[in-house]
Amino acid sequence: MPTEVQEETLTLEEILAGLKEMHRLILWNDDHNTFDHVIYCMMKYLDYSESQGEKIAWKVHNEGKCAVLEGSFTEMEIYRKILQQEGLTVSVD
């Protein structure tokens, strides 16, 4: 007796909606990165100004984490890998 397979079909709108789902890149507080290094990375890789980078560094220091970027999962994964190579503690939410 052959196995019956049910095929799932999605509309174009459903596919596009899934692609548009936004994810956040979260920067976490740690004990080994300096404020200067965090600010430098925010400026170099995420195109923040020095004052914006400083605000992010203080928020991470005081609150334990900060969402630093929002976009597609693929885009957030690319930035996560870049920032991890710089020694920052980051995750995608």
C-alpha positions as a printed Julia matrix, in Angstrom:
93×3 Matrix{Float64}:
  0.0    0.0    0.0
  1.6    3.3   -1.08
  2.16   6.06   1.48
  0.05   9.12   0.9
  1.87  12.46   1.16
 -0.05  15.63   1.69
  1.54  18.58  -0.04
  1.35  22.0    1.6
  1.01  24.99  -0.66
  1.54  28.61   0.3
  0.35  31.73  -1.44
  2.83  34.33  -2.61
  1.53  36.67   0.12
  2.25  34.04   2.81
  5.78  33.51   1.53
  6.5   37.24   1.38
  5.05  37.77   4.87
  7.44  35.14   6.22
 10.38  36.87   4.59
  9.38  40.2    6.1
  9.42  38.88   9.65
 11.69  41.15  11.61
 14.39  39.92  13.93
 16.52  41.9   16.34
 20.24  41.8   16.97
 20.78  41.91  20.73
 24.03  43.11  22.3
 24.6   41.64  25.77
 26.63  42.95  28.67
 29.81  41.02  29.43
 32.87  41.4   31.64
 35.53  41.62  28.96
 34.58  44.35  26.45
 35.35  47.98  27.14
 33.03  50.88  26.42
 35.5   52.08  23.8
 35.46  48.74  21.98
 31.65  48.56  21.96
 31.43  52.14  20.67
 34.07  51.41  18.01
 32.16  48.32  16.79
 28.83  50.15  16.71
 30.41  52.89  14.6
 32.44  50.64  12.28
 29.92  47.88  11.56
 26.48  49.39  12.24
 27.19  52.97  11.12
 26.2   54.58  14.42
 27.65  57.93  15.46
 30.0   58.06  18.42
 27.27  59.48  20.69
 24.8   56.78  19.57
 27.41  54.11  20.24
 28.02  55.56  23.68
 24.28  55.49  24.48
 24.14  51.84  23.41
 27.17  51.0   25.57
 25.57  52.65  28.62
 22.24  50.92  28.01
 23.95  47.53  27.78
 25.94  48.31  30.92
 22.89  49.43  32.92
 20.18  47.1   31.57
 22.22  44.05  30.58
 21.28  44.11  26.9
 20.2   46.35  24.03
 18.6   45.75  20.64
 21.06  47.35  18.21
 19.62  46.42  14.81
 16.43  45.07  13.26
 15.94  43.27   9.97
 15.67  39.88   8.31
 17.01  36.81  10.05
 19.72  36.39   7.41
 20.88  39.99   7.77
 20.94  39.74  11.59
 22.94  36.5   11.4
 25.56  38.2    9.23
 25.96  41.06  11.71
 25.93  38.62  14.66
 28.87  36.74  13.18
 30.79  39.95  12.45
 30.29  41.32  15.96
 31.1   37.95  17.56
 34.39  37.93  15.66
 35.08  41.28  17.34
 34.51  39.63  20.71
 31.07  41.07  21.45
 28.32  38.94  22.99
 25.37  39.12  20.59
 22.32  37.04  19.69
 19.41  37.16  17.26
 15.91  37.45  18.68
